[in-house]
Amino acid sequence: EVQLVESGGGLVQAGGSLRLSCAASGFTFDHYAIGWFRQAPGKEREGVSCISSSDGSTYYADSAKGRFTISSDNAKNTVYLQMNSLKPEDTAVYYCALRRGVRANYCSSGGNGMDYWGKGTLVTVSS
């Protein structure tokens, strides 16, 4: 059974930083995209950033470019999202998700079609 477990959310002031972690387990397939989506109250889900298992290529939403960095530790089967210069509009529940057989830019779809999801971690940025 595939499991994705997020951690690292919390409350931070605007301008601060957080690092989210997604520990993945229970799968053996090699080619997939894994990354982060977020949903704020009253807003549609947004693909924030993803990484391809095959070549490490990445996708970033415009809202994340220049502030967020995705990385992976294959030995630990863990994906990280380093979030810097956080803004109140970054407040959301952040979910880790995985889709087999695609590359990172698949995440621009907003999460439709992702095969597996974590339960999410709340990020709150105060002004």
JSON list of C-alpha atoms in Angstrom, two decimals:
[
{"chain": "A", "resi": 1, "resn": "GLU", "atom": "CA", "xyz": [0.00, 0.00, 0.00]},
{"chain": "A", "resi": 2, "resn": "VAL", "atom": "CA", "xyz": [1.39, 3.37, -1.03]},
{"chain": "A", "resi": 3, "resn": "GLN", "atom": "CA", "xyz": [1.59, 5.86, 1.80]},
{"chain": "A", "resi": 4, "resn": "LEU", "atom": "CA", "xyz": [2.50, 9.52, 1.69]},
{"chain": "A", "resi": 5, "resn": "VAL", "atom": "CA", "xyz": [2.99, 11.21, 5.04]},
{"chain": "A", "resi": 6, "resn": "GLU", "atom": "CA", "xyz": [3.50, 14.95, 5.24]},
{"chain": "A", "resi": 7, "resn": "SER", "atom": "CA", "xyz": [5.11, 16.87, 8.05]},
{"chain": "A", "resi": 8, "resn": "GLY", "atom": "CA", "xyz": [6.59, 20.27, 8.73]},
{"chain": "A", "resi": 9, "resn": "GLY", "atom": "CA", "xyz": [3.59, 22.54, 8.59]},
{"chain": "A", "resi": 10, "resn": "GLY", "atom": "CA", "xyz": [2.91, 25.16, 11.21]},
{"chain": "A", "resi": 11, "resn": "LEU", "atom": "CA", "xyz": [2.46, 28.81, 11.99]},
{"chain": "A", "resi": 12, "resn": "VAL", "atom": "CA", "xyz": [5.04, 31.29, 10.71]},
{"chain": "A", "resi": 13, "resn": "GLN", "atom": "CA", "xyz": [5.20, 35.02, 10.30]},
{"chain": "A", "resi": 14, "resn": "ALA", "atom": "CA", "xyz": [5.27, 36.61, 6.88]},
{"chain": "A", "resi": 15, "resn": "GLY", "atom": "CA", "xyz": [8.79, 36.56, 5.50]},
{"chain": "A", "resi": 16, "resn": "GLY", "atom": "CA", "xyz": [9.65, 33.39, 7.39]},
{"chain": "A", "resi": 17, "resn": "SER", "atom": "CA", "xyz": [10.49, 29.91, 6.17]},
{"chain": "A", "resi": 18, "resn": "LEU", "atom": "CA", "xyz": [9.23, 26.37, 6.54]},
{"chain": "A", "resi": 19, "resn": "ARG", "atom": "CA", "xyz": [10.34, 23.05, 5.18]},
{"chain": "A", "resi": 20, "resn": "LEU", "atom": "CA", "xyz": [7.73, 20.45, 4.40]},
{"chain": "A", "resi": 21, "resn": "SER", "atom": "CA", "xyz": [8.59, 16.77, 4.16]},
{"chain": "A", "resi": 22, "resn": "CYS", "atom": "CA", "xyz": [6.76, 13.95, 2.44]},
{"chain": "A", "resi": 23, "resn": "ALA", "atom": "CA", "xyz": [7.81, 10.43, 3.37]},
{"chain": "A", "resi": 24, "resn": "ALA", "atom": "CA", "xyz": [6.77, 7.95, 0.69]},
{"chain": "A", "resi": 25, "resn": "SER", "atom": "CA", "xyz": [6.55, 4.21, 1.15]},
{"chain": "A", "resi": 26, "resn": "GLY", "atom": "CA", "xyz": [4.94, 1.06, -0.16]},
{"chain": "A", "resi": 27, "resn": "PHE", "atom": "CA", "xyz": [5.75, 1.27, -3.87]},
{"chain": "A", "resi": 28, "resn": "THR", "atom": "CA", "xyz": [8.35, -0.11, -6.26]},
{"chain": "A", "resi": 29, "resn": "PHE", "atom": "CA", "xyz": [7.60, 1.62, -9.56]},
{"chain": "A", "resi": 30, "resn": "ASP", "atom": "CA", "xyz": [10.38, 3.79, -10.88]},
{"chain": "A", "resi": 31, "resn": "HIS", "atom": "CA", "xyz": [8.85, 6.41, -13.12]},
{"chain": "A", "resi": 32, "resn": "TYR", "atom": "CA", "xyz": [6.60, 8.93, -11.41]},
{"chain": "A", "resi": 33, "resn": "ALA", "atom": "CA", "xyz": [6.06, 12.52, -10.45]},
{"chain": "A", "resi": 34, "resn": "ILE", "atom": "CA", "xyz": [5.71, 13.48, -6.81]},
{"chain": "A", "resi": 35, "resn": "GLY", "atom": "CA", "xyz": [5.15, 16.83, -5.24]},
{"chain": "A", "resi": 36, "resn": "TRP", "atom": "CA", "xyz": [3.05, 19.36, -3.48]},
{"chain": "A", "resi": 37, "resn": "PHE", "atom": "CA", "xyz": [-0.42, 20.76, -3.90]},
{"chain": "A", "resi": 38, "resn": "ARG", "atom": "CA", "xyz": [-2.25, 23.22, -1.71]},
{"chain": "A", "resi": 39, "resn": "GLN", "atom": "CA", "xyz": [-5.78, 24.28, -1.06]},
{"chain": "A", "resi": 40, "resn": "ALA", "atom": "CA", "xyz": [-6.83, 27.38, 0.81]},
{"chain": "A", "resi": 41, "resn": "PRO", "atom": "CA", "xyz": [-10.37, 27.88, 2.12]},
{"chain": "A", "resi": 42, "resn": "GLY", "atom": "CA", "xyz": [-12.69, 28.85, -0.69]},
{"chain": "A", "resi": 43, "resn": "LYS", "atom": "CA", "xyz": [-10.05, 28.37, -3.36]},
{"chain": "A", "resi": 44, "resn": "GLU", "atom": "CA", "xyz": [-9.31, 25.71, -5.93]},
{"chain": "A", "resi": 45, "resn": "ARG", "atom": "CA", "xyz": [-6.52, 23.26, -5.37]},
{"chain": "A", "resi": 46, "resn": "GLU", "atom": "CA", "xyz": [-3.23, 24.38, -6.88]},
{"chain": "A", "resi": 47, "resn": "GLY", "atom": "CA", "xyz": [-0.20, 22.42, -7.97]},
{"chain": "A", "resi": 48, "resn": "VAL", "atom": "CA", "xyz": [2.71, 24.10, -6.20]},
{"chain": "A", "resi": 49, "resn": "SER", "atom": "CA", "xyz": [5.77, 22.07, -7.16]},
{"chain": "A", "resi": 50, "resn": "CYS", "atom": "CA", "xyz": [6.65, 18.59, -8.35]},
{"chain": "A", "resi": 51, "resn": "ILE", "atom": "CA", "xyz": [9.73, 16.58, -9.20]},
{"chain": "A", "resi": 52, "resn": "SER", "atom": "CA", "xyz": [10.24, 13.75, -11.67]},
{"chain": "A", "resi": 53, "resn": "SER", "atom": "CA", "xyz": [11.74, 10.53, -10.39]},
{"chain": "A", "resi": 54, "resn": "SER", "atom": "CA", "xyz": [13.35, 9.77, -13.74]},
{"chain": "A", "resi": 55, "resn": "ASP", "atom": "CA", "xyz": [15.55, 12.81, -14.19]},
{"chain": "A", "resi": 56, "resn": "GLY", "atom": "CA", "xyz": [14.87, 15.18, -11.32]},
{"chain": "A", "resi": 57, "resn": "SER", "atom": "CA", "xyz": [13.15, 17.72, -13.54]},
{"chain": "A", "resi": 58, "resn": "THR", "atom": "CA", "xyz": [10.89, 20.07, -11.65]},
{"chain": "A", "resi": 59, "resn": "TYR", "atom": "CA", "xyz": [7.72, 22.06, -11.98]},
{"chain": "A", "resi": 60, "resn": "TYR", "atom": "CA", "xyz": [6.88, 25.22, -10.07]},
{"chain": "A", "resi": 61, "resn": "ALA", "atom": "CA", "xyz": [3.72, 27.24, -10.09]},
{"chain": "A", "resi": 62, "resn": "ASP", "atom": "CA", "xyz": [4.27, 30.91, -10.80]},
{"chain": "A", "resi": 63, "resn": "SER", "atom": "CA", "xyz": [3.36, 31.63, -7.20]},
{"chain": "A", "resi": 64, "resn": "ALA", "atom": "CA", "xyz": [6.22, 29.42, -6.01]},
{"chain": "A", "resi": 65, "resn": "LYS", "atom": "CA", "xyz": [8.99, 30.38, -8.39]},
{"chain": "A", "resi": 66, "resn": "GLY", "atom": "CA", "xyz": [11.92, 32.08, -6.72]},
{"chain": "A", "resi": 67, "resn": "ARG", "atom": "CA", "xyz": [10.67, 31.32, -3.21]},
{"chain": "A", "resi": 68, "resn": "PHE", "atom": "CA", "xyz": [10.10, 27.57, -2.99]},
{"chain": "A", "resi": 69, "resn": "THR", "atom": "CA", "xyz": [12.53, 24.76, -3.76]},
{"chain": "A", "resi": 70, "resn": "ILE", "atom": "CA", "xyz": [11.61, 21.10, -4.17]},
{"chain": "A", "resi": 71, "resn": "SER", "atom": "CA", "xyz": [14.15, 18.36, -3.59]},
{"chain": "A", "resi": 72, "resn": "SER", "atom": "CA", "xyz": [14.24, 14.64, -3.00]},
{"chain": "A", "resi": 73, "resn": "ASP", "atom": "CA", "xyz": [16.33, 12.23, -0.97]},
{"chain": "A", "resi": 74, "resn": "ASN", "atom": "CA", "xyz": [15.98, 8.94, -2.79]},
{"chain": "A", "resi": 75, "resn": "ALA", "atom": "CA", "xyz": [17.72, 7.01, -0.03]},
{"chain": "A", "resi": 76, "resn": "LYS", "atom": "CA", "xyz": [15.04, 8.13, 2.39]},
{"chain": "A", "resi": 77, "resn": "ASN", "atom": "CA", "xyz": [12.17, 8.15, -0.15]},
{"chain": "A", "resi": 78, "resn": "THR", "atom": "CA", "xyz": [11.40, 11.64, 1.03]},
{"chain": "A", "resi": 79, "resn": "VAL", "atom": "CA", "xyz": [10.52, 14.78, -0.89]},
{"chain": "A", "resi": 80, "resn": "TYR", "atom": "CA", "xyz": [11.00, 18.22, 0.60]},
{"chain": "A", "resi": 81, "resn": "LEU", "atom": "CA", "xyz": [9.57, 21.62, -0.10]},
{"chain": "A", "resi": 82, "resn": "GLN", "atom": "CA", "xyz": [11.65, 24.48, 1.23]},
{"chain": "A", "resi": 83, "resn": "MET", "atom": "CA", "xyz": [9.46, 27.55, 1.43]},
{"chain": "A", "resi": 84, "resn": "ASN", "atom": "CA", "xyz": [11.09, 30.91, 1.93]},
{"chain": "A", "resi": 85, "resn": "SER", "atom": "CA", "xyz": [9.74, 34.46, 1.99]},
{"chain": "A", "resi": 86, "resn": "LEU", "atom": "CA", "xyz": [6.34, 33.16, 2.97]},
{"chain": "A", "resi": 87, "resn": "LYS", "atom": "CA", "xyz": [3.31, 35.35, 2.44]},
{"chain": "A", "resi": 88, "resn": "PRO", "atom": "CA", "xyz": [-0.14, 35.28, 4.06]},
{"chain": "A", "resi": 89, "resn": "GLU", "atom": "CA", "xyz": [-1.53, 34.08, 0.72]},
{"chain": "A", "resi": 90, "resn": "ASP", "atom": "CA", "xyz": [0.57, 30.92, 1.09]},
{"chain": "A", "resi": 91, "resn": "THR", "atom": "CA", "xyz": [-1.72, 29.87, 3.93]},
{"chain": "A", "resi": 92, "resn": "ALA", "atom": "CA", "xyz": [-3.30, 26.55, 2.96]},
{"chain": "A", "resi": 93, "resn": "VAL", "atom": "CA", "xyz": [-3.34, 22.85, 3.59]},
{"chain": "A", "resi": 94, "resn": "TYR", "atom": "CA", "xyz": [-0.41, 21.37, 1.70]},
{"chain": "A", "resi": 95, "resn": "TYR", "atom": "CA", "xyz": [-0.78, 17.89, 0.30]},
{"chain": "A", "resi": 96, "resn": "CYS", "atom": "CA", "xyz": [1.81, 15.51, -1.07]},
{"chain": "A", "resi": 97, "resn": "ALA", "atom": "CA", "xyz": [0.72, 13.50, -4.09]},
{"chain": "A", "resi": 98, "resn": "LEU", "atom": "CA", "xyz": [2.16, 11.04, -6.58]},
{"chain": "A", "resi": 99, "resn": "ARG", "atom": "CA", "xyz": [1.28, 9.99, -10.11]},
{"chain": "A", "resi": 100, "resn": "ARG", "atom": "CA", "xyz": [2.86, 7.07, -11.91]},
{"chain": "A", "resi": 101, "resn": "GLY", "atom": "CA", "xyz": [4.22, 7.32, -15.42]},
{"chain": "A", "resi": 102, "resn": "VAL", "atom": "CA", "xyz": [4.38, 11.10, -15.77]},
{"chain": "A", "resi": 103, "resn": "ARG", "atom": "CA", "xyz": [6.84, 13.92, -15.36]},
{"chain": "A", "resi": 104, "resn": "ALA", "atom": "CA", "xyz": [6.80, 16.86, -13.02]},
{"chain": "A", "resi": 105, "resn": "ASN", "atom": "CA", "xyz": [4.94, 19.23, -15.33]},
{"chain": "A", "resi": 106, "resn": "TYR", "atom": "CA", "xyz": [1.87, 16.99, -14.94]},
{"chain": "A", "resi": 107, "resn": "CYS", "atom": "CA", "xyz": [1.32, 18.78, -11.66]},
{"chain": "A", "resi": 108, "resn": "SER", "atom": "CA", "xyz": [0.27, 21.94, -13.47]},
{"chain": "A", "resi": 109, "resn": "SER", "atom": "CA", "xyz": [-3.12, 20.27, -13.79]},
{"chain": "A", "resi": 110, "resn": "GLY", "atom": "CA", "xyz": [-3.98, 21.10, -10.21]},
{"chain": "A", "resi": 111, "resn": "GLY", "atom": "CA", "xyz": [-3.87, 17.53, -8.99]},
{"chain": "A", "resi": 112, "resn": "ASN", "atom": "CA", "xyz": [-6.52, 15.89, -11.16]},
{"chain": "A", "resi": 113, "resn": "GLY", "atom": "CA", "xyz": [-5.43, 12.37, -11.87]},
{"chain": "A", "resi": 114, "resn": "MET", "atom": "CA", "xyz": [-2.83, 11.98, -9.15]},
{"chain": "A", "resi": 115, "resn": "ASP", "atom": "CA", "xyz": [-2.79, 8.38, -7.99]},
{"chain": "A", "resi": 116, "resn": "TYR", "atom": "CA", "xyz": [-1.98, 8.79, -4.32]},
{"chain": "A", "resi": 117, "resn": "TRP", "atom": "CA", "xyz": [-2.43, 11.53, -1.74]},
{"chain": "A", "resi": 118, "resn": "GLY", "atom": "CA", "xyz": [-1.26, 12.25, 1.75]},
{"chain": "A", "resi": 119, "resn": "LYS", "atom": "CA", "xyz": [-3.55, 13.67, 4.40]},
{"chain": "A", "resi": 120, "resn": "GLY", "atom": "CA", "xyz": [-2.05, 17.13, 4.31]},
{"chain": "A", "resi": 121, "resn": "THR", "atom": "CA", "xyz": [-0.28, 19.52, 6.63]},
{"chain": "A", "resi": 122, "resn": "LEU", "atom": "CA", "xyz": [-1.51, 23.00, 7.50]},
{"chain": "A", "resi": 123, "resn": "VAL", "atom": "CA", "xyz": [0.65, 26.01, 6.80]},
{"chain": "A", "resi": 124, "resn": "THR", "atom": "CA", "xyz": [-0.47, 29.30, 8.31]},
{"chain": "A", "resi": 125, "resn": "VAL", "atom": "CA", "xyz": [1.37, 32.51, 7.52]},
{"chain": "A", "resi": 126, "resn": "SER", "atom": "CA", "xyz": [0.49, 35.46, 9.72]},
{"chain": "A", "resi": 127, "resn": "SER", "atom": "CA", "xyz": [0.84, 39.05, 8.55]}
]
